[in-house]
Short mmCIF file of C-alpha atoms in Angstrom, two decimals:
data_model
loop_
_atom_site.label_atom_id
_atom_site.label_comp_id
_atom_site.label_asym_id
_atom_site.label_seq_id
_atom_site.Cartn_x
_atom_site.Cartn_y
_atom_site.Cartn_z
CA UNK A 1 -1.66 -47.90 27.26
CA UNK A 2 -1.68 -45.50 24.54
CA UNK A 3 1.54 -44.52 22.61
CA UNK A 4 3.92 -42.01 22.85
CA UNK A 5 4.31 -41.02 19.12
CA UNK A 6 6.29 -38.08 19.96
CA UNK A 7 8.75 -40.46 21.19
CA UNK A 8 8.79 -42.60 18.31
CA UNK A 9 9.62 -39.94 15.99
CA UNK A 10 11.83 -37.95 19.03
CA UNK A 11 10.43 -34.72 18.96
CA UNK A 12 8.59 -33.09 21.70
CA UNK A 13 5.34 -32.64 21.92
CA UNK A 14 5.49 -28.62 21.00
CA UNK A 15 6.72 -30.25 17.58
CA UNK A 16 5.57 -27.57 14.49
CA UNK A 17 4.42 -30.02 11.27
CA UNK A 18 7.22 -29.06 9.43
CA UNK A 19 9.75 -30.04 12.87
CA UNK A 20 7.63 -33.76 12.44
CA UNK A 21 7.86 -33.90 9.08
CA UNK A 22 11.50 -33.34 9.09
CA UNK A 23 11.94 -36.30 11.86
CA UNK A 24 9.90 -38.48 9.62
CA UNK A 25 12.04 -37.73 6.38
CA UNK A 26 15.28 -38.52 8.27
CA UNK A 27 14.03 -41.61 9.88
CA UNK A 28 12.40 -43.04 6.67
CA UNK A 29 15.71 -42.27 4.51
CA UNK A 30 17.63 -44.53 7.38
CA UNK A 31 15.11 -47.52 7.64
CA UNK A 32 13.87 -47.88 4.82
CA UNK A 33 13.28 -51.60 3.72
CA UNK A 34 14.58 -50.64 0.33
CA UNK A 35 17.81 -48.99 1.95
CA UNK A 36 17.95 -51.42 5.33
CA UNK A 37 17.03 -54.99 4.70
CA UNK A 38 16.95 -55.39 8.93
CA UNK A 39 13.87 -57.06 10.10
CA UNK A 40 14.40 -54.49 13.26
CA UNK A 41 14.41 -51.64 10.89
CA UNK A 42 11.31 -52.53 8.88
CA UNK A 43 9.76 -53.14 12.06
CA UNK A 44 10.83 -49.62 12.89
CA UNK A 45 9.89 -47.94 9.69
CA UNK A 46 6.69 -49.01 10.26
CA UNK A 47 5.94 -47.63 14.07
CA UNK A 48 7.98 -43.73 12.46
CA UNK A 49 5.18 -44.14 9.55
CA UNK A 50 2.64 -44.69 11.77
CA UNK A 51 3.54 -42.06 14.13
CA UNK A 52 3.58 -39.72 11.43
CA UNK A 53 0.38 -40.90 10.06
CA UNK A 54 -1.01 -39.75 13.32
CA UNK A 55 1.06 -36.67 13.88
CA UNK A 56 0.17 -35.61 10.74
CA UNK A 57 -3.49 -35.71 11.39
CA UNK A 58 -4.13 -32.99 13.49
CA UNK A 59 -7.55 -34.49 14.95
CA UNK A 60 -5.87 -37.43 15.60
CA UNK A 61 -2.84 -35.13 17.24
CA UNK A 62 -5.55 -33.71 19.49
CA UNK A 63 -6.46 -37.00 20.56
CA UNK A 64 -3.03 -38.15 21.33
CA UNK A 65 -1.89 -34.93 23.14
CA UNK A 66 -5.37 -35.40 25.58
CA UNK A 67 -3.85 -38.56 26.55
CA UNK A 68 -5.42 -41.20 23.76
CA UNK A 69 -4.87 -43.47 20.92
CA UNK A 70 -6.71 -42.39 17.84
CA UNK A 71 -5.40 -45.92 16.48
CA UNK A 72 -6.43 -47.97 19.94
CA UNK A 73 -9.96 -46.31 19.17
CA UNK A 74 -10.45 -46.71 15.57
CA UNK A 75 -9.97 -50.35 16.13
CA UNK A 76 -7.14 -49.44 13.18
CA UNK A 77 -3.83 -50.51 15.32
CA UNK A 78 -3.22 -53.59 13.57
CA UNK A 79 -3.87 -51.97 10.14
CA UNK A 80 -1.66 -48.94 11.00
CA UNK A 81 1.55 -51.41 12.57
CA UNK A 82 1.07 -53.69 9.42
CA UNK A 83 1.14 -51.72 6.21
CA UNK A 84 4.18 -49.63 6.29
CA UNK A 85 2.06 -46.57 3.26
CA UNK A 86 -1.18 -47.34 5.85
CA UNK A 87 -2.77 -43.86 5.64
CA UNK A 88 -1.24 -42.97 2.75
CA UNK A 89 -2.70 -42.36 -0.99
CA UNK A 90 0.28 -44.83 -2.56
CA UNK A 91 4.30 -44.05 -3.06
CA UNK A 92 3.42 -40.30 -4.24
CA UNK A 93 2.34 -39.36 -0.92
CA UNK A 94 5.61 -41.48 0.81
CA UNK A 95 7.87 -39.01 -1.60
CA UNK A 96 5.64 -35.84 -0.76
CA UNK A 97 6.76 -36.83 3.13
CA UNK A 98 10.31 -37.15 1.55
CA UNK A 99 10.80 -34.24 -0.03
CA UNK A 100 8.24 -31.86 0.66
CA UNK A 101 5.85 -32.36 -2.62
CA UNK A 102 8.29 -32.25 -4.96
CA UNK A 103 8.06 -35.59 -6.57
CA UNK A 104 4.64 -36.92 -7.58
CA UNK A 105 2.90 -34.42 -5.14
CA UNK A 106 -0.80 -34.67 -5.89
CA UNK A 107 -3.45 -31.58 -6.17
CA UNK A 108 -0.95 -29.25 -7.79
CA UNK A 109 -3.61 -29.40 -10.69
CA UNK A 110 -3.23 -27.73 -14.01
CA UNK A 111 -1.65 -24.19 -14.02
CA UNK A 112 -4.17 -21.55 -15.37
CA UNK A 113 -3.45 -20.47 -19.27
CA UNK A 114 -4.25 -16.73 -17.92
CA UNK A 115 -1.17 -14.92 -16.78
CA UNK A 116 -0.59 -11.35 -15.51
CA UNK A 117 1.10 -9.43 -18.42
CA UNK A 118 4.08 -7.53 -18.06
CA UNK A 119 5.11 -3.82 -17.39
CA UNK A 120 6.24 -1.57 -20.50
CA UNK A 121 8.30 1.83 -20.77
CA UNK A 122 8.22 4.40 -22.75
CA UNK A 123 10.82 7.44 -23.14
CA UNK A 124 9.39 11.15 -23.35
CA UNK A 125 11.49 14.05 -24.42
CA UNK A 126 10.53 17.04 -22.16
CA UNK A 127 12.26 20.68 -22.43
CA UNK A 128 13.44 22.50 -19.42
CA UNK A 129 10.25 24.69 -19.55
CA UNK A 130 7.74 21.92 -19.40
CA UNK A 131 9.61 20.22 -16.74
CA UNK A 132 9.47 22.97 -14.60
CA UNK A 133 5.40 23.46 -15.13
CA UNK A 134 4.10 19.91 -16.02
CA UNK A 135 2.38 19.04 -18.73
CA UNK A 136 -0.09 16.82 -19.95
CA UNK A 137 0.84 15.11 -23.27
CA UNK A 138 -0.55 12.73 -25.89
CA UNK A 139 1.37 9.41 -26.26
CA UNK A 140 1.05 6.89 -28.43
CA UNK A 141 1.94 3.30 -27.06
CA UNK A 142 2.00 -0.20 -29.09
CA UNK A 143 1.35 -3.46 -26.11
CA UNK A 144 -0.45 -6.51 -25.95
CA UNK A 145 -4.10 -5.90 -26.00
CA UNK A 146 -7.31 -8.23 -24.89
CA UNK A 147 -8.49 -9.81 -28.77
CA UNK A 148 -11.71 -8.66 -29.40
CA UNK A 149 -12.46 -11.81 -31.20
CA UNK A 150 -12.30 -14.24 -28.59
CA UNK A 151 -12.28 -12.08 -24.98
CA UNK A 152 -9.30 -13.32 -24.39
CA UNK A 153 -10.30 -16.93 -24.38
CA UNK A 154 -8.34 -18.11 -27.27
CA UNK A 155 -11.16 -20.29 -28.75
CA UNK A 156 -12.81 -19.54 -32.08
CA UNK A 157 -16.19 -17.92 -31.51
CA UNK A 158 -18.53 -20.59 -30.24
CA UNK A 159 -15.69 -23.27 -29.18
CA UNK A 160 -14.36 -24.06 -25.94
CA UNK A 161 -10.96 -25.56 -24.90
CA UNK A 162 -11.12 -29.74 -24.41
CA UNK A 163 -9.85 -32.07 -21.99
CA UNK A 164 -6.33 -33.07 -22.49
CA UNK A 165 -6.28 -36.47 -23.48
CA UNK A 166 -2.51 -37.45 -22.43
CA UNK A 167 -2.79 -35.89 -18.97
CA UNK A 168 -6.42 -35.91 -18.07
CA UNK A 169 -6.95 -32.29 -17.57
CA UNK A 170 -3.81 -32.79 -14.90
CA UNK A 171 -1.69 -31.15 -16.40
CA UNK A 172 1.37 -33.08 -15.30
CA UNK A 173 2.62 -36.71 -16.79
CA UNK A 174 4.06 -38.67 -14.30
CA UNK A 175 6.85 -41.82 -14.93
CA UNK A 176 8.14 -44.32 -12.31
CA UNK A 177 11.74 -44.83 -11.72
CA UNK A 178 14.01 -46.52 -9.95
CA UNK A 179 16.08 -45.52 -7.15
CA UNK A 180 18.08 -46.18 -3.89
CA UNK A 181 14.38 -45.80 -2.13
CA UNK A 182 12.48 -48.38 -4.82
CA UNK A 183 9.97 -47.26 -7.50
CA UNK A 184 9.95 -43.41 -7.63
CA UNK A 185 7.15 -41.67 -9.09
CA UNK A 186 8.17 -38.26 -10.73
CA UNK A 187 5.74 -35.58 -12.83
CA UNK A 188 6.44 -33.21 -15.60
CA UNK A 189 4.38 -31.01 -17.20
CA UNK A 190 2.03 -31.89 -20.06
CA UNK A 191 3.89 -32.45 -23.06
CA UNK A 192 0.77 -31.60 -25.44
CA UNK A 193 -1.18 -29.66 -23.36
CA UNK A 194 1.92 -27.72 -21.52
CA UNK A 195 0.57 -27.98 -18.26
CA UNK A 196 -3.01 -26.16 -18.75
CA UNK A 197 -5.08 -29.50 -18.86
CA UNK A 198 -7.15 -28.47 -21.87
CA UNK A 199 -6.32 -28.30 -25.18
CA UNK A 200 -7.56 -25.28 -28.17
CA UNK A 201 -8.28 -27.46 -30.87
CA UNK A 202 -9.60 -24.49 -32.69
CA UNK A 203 -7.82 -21.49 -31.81
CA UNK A 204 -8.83 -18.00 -32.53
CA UNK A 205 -7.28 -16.77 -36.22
CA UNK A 206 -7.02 -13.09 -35.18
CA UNK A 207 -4.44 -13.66 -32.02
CA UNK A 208 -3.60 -17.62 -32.95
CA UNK A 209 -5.04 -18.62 -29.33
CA UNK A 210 -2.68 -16.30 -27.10
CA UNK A 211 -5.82 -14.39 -26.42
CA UNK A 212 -4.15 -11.12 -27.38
CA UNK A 213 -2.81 -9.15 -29.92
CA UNK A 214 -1.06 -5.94 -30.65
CA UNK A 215 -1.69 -2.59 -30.89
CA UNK A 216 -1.02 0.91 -31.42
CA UNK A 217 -3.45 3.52 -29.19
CA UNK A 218 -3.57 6.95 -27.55
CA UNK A 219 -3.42 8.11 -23.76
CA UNK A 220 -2.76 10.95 -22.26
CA UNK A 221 -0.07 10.65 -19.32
CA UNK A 222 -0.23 14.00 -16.75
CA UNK A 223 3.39 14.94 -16.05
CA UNK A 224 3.91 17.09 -12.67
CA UNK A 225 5.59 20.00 -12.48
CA UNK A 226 9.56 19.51 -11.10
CA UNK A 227 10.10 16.27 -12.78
CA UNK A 228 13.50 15.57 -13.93
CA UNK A 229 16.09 13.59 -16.09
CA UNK A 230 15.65 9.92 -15.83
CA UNK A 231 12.21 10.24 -13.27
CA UNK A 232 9.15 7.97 -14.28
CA UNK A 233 5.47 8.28 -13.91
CA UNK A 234 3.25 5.17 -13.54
CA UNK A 235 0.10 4.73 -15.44
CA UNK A 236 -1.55 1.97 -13.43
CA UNK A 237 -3.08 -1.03 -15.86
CA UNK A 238 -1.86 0.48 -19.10
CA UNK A 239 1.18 -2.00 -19.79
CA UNK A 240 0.94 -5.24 -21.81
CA UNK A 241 -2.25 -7.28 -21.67
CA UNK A 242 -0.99 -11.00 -20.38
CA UNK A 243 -1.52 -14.40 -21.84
CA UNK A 244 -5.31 -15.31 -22.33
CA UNK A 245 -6.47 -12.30 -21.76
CA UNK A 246 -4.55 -11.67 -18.16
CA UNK A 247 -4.24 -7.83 -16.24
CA UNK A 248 -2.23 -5.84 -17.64
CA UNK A 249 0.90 -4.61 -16.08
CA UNK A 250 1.80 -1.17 -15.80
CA UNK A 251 3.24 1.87 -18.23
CA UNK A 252 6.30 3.75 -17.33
CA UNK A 253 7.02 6.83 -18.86
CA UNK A 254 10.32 7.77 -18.25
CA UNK A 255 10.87 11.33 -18.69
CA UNK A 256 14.25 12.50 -20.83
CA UNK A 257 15.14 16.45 -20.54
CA UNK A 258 16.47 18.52 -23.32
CA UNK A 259 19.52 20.67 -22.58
CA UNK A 260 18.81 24.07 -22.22
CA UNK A 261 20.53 26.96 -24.27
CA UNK A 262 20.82 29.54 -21.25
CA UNK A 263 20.09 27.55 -17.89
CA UNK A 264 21.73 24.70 -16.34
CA UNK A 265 20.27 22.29 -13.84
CA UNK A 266 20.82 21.13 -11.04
CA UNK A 267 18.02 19.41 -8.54
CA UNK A 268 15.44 21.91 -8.28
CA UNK A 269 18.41 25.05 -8.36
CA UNK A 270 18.79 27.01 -11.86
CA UNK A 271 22.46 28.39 -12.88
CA UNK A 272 23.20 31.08 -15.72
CA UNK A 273 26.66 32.74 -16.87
CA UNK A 274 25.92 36.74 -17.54
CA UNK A 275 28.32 38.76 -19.42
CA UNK A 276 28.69 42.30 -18.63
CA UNK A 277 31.46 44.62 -19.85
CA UNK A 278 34.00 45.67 -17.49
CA UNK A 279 32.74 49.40 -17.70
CA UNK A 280 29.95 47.95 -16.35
CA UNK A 281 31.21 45.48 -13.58
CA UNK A 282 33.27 48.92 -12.47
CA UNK A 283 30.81 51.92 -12.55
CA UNK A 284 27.38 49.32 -11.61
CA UNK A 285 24.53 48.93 -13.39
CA UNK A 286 20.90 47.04 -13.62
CA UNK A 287 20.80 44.15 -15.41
CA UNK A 288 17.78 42.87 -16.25
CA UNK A 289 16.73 39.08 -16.84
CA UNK A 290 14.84 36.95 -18.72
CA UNK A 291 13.60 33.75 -16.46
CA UNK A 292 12.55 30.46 -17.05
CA UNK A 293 8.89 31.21 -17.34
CA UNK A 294 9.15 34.10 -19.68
CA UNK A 295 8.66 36.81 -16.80
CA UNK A 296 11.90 39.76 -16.00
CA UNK A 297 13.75 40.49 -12.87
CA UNK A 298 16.37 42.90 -12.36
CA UNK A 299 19.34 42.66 -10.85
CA UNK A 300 21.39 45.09 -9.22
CA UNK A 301 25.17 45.07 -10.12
CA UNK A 302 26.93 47.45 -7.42
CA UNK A 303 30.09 49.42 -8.72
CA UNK A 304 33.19 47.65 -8.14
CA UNK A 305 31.64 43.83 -8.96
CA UNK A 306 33.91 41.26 -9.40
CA UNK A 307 34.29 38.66 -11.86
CA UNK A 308 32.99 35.54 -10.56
CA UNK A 309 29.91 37.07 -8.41
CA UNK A 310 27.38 35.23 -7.56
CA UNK A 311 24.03 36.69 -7.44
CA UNK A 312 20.95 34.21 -5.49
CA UNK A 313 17.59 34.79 -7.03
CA UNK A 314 15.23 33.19 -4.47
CA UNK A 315 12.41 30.77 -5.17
CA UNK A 316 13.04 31.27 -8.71
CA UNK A 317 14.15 28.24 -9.40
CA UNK A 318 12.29 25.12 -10.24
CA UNK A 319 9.56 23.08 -8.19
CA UNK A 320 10.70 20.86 -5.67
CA UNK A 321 8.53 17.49 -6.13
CA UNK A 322 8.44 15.26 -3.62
CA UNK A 323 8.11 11.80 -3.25
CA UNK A 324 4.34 11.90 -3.04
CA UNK A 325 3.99 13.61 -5.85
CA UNK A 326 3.43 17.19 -4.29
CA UNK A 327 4.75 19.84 -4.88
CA UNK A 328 7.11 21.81 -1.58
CA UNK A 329 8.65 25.27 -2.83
CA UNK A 330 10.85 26.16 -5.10
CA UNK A 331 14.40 26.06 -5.67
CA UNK A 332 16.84 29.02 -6.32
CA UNK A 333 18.07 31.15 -9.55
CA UNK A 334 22.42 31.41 -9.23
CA UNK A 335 23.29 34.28 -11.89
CA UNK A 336 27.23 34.23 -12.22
CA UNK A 337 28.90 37.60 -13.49
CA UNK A 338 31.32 36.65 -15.96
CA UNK A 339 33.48 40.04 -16.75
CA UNK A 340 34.11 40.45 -20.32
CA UNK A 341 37.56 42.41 -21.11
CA UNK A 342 37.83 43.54 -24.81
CA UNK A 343 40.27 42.16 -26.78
CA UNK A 344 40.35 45.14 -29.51
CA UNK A 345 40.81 48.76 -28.66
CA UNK A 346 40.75 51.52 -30.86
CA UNK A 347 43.52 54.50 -30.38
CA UNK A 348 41.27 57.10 -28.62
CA UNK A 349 39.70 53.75 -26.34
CA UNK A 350 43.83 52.89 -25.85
CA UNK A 351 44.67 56.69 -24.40
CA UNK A 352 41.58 57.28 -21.99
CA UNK A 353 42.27 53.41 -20.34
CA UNK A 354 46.21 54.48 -20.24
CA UNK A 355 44.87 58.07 -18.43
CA UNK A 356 42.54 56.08 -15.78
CA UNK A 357 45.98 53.54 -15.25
CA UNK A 358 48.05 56.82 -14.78
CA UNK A 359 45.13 58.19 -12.59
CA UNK A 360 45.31 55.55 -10.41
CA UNK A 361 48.93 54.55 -10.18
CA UNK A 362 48.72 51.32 -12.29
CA UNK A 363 51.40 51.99 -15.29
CA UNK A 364 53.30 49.41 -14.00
CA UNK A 365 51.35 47.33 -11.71
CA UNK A 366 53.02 44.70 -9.70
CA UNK A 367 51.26 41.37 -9.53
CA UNK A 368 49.51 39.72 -6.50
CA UNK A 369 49.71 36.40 -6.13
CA UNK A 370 47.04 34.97 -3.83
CA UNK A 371 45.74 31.37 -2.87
CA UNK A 372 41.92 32.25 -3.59
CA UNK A 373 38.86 30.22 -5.56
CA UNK A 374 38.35 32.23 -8.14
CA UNK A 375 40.03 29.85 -10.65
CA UNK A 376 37.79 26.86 -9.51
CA UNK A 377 34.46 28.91 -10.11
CA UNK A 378 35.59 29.47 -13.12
CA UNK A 379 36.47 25.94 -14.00
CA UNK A 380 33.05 24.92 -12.28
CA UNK A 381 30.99 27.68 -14.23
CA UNK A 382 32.44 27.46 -17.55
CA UNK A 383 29.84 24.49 -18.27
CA UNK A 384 27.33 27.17 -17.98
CA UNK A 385 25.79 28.77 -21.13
CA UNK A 386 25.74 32.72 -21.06
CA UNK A 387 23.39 34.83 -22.23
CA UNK A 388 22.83 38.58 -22.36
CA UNK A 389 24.54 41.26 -24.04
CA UNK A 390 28.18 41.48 -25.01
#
């Protein structure tokens, strides 16, 4: 009669590996010869090992869920009930079932000397004016690059890397000690090798066996039009070079924006202060500006403006760049009036403002108090640059 391994290690028969291997572990840590001297238990331990031996196995699991005994068949019952590590490689592979390959696992092999290098970044002062247009600009960059010498290899020309003699090309050491469970075989890395498994015995004198070296050329990075403070552009493959020649990671150019001496930003929106006299805020006037881009647009200032206005100049703002890289309209121009009182009037200037007060009534004007906004715009706008005439 053949069986019933699930039962032995009591998990059902829909058991994952790692569900099995988890019943094993727990089972093993309790009977243990090592940790439970009990004839019972060894005889335990060794059914849960052999159960796992099989469960482990999945041909032999296919055989045991279609009703059989791949032990019964193999003729390899008595071997598999007698020898507690029976279809194992030796104590490594009884710690592996343990503790999931951490101690003494086997086929972890050496680890590879070439790496993937890392990522670099570089900063690139932009003004307001490029931002808004792109630009493509020379940059000059200083990474890790492949050594010509040796490809990357680390070798002299016409050597090769040897055979570790401490580790065997492993690339791990291992050392036995001793424990609650017995012997208990634990690996390290190389010591001499540091875990490659070959050794440079005659490394390259222009990068000392890294398989790089540094430095200094020239690319060209494209910068699209309606990038902004802080934004970065990939260049894909034109960071550092990695250990032994590895990829390369990637270049970040991380754009920094200049203040400008007449606009003020703010997402893809422009802002601008505008003095005009206060002549001209009262009788109107056309005022005509200079944009971003160098082109003119006037402006109509209707008699009566106040201080404070707000004029919205359309789409003449800067590009709106999207995520993908595209670009989707344009943001807006804000001109602000700012009304410029003088401070110094002549006699004759004096008498014609005192006839317009008499002409309309204002000799002795009576304040208005009023809960309005005007202070906060100007608080807001007086970070704003002006520009224009006095």
């Amino acid at each position: 009669m053949a069986r019933d391994y699930y039962a032995i290690l009591g998990v059902s028969k829909d058991a994952t590996p790692e569900q099995i291997k988890r019943a094993y572990r727990k089972l093993a840590r309790k009977l243990h010869p090592d940790v439970n001297p009990d004839e019972d238990a060894q005889e335990r331990f060794r059914e849960v090992t052999t159960a796992y031996e099989v469960l482990s196995d999945p041909k032999k699991r296919q055989i045991v869920d279609l009703g059989g005994d791949p032990l019964d068949n193999s003729g390899g019952a008595g071997a598999g009930m007698g020898d507690p590590f029976a279809g194992f490689g030796g104590l490594s592979d009884i710690m592996d079932a343990f503790f999931g390959g951490g101690a003494g696992s086997a086929g972890r092999g050496p680890r590879s000397r070439v790496q993937p290098g890392s990522d670099a970044l570089l900063r690139l002062e932009l003004t307001l004016e490029e931002c808004a247009s792109g630009v493509n600009r020379e940059i000059t960059v200083d990474t890790a690059v492949v050594c010509d010498s040796c490809g990357g290899g680390g070798c002299s020309p016409g050597t090769a890397p040897t055979t570790c003699d401490t580790c065997g090309g492993r690339g791990e050491v291992q050392s036995v000690q001793r424990s609650f469970l017995g012997q208990v075989m634990t690996s390290r890395p190389c010591p001499v090798c540091h875990g490659y498994g070959e050794v440079i015995t005659d490394p390259c004198q222009q990068c000392g066996g890294d398989g790089r070296v540094r430095a200094r050329r020239t690319i060209t990075v494209k910068i699209p039009a309606g990038v902004g403070d802080g934004m970065r552009v990939r260049l894909a493959g034109e960071g550092e070079v990695g250990p032994g020649g590895g990829p390369p990671g990637d270049l970040f150019v991380e754009v920094h924006e200049q203040p400008h001496e007449r606009f003020v930003r703010d997402g893809a929106d422009l802002h601008c202060n505008v003095d005009i006299p206060m002549t001209a805020a009262a009788l109107g006037t056309v005022l005509e500006l200079e944009l971003l881009d160098g082109s003119r647009e006037e402006v109509q200032v209707e008699p009566g403006t106040q201080p404070g206005t707000e004029f919205v100049l359309s789409g003449r703002g800067l590009p709106k760049l999207r995520s993908n890289g595209r670009v989707s309209g344009h943001g807006d121009l804000h001109v602000h009036l700012n009304v410029v009182v003088p401070t110094k009037l002549d006699d004759q200037q004096a008498e014609l403002l005192r006839q317009l007060a008499a002409l309309r009534g204002e000799e002795q004007p009576e304040p208005t108090m009023s809960a309005n906004s005007n202070g906060h715009r100007q608080g807001l706008f007086a970070r704003f640059r002006s520009f224009g005439n006095r």
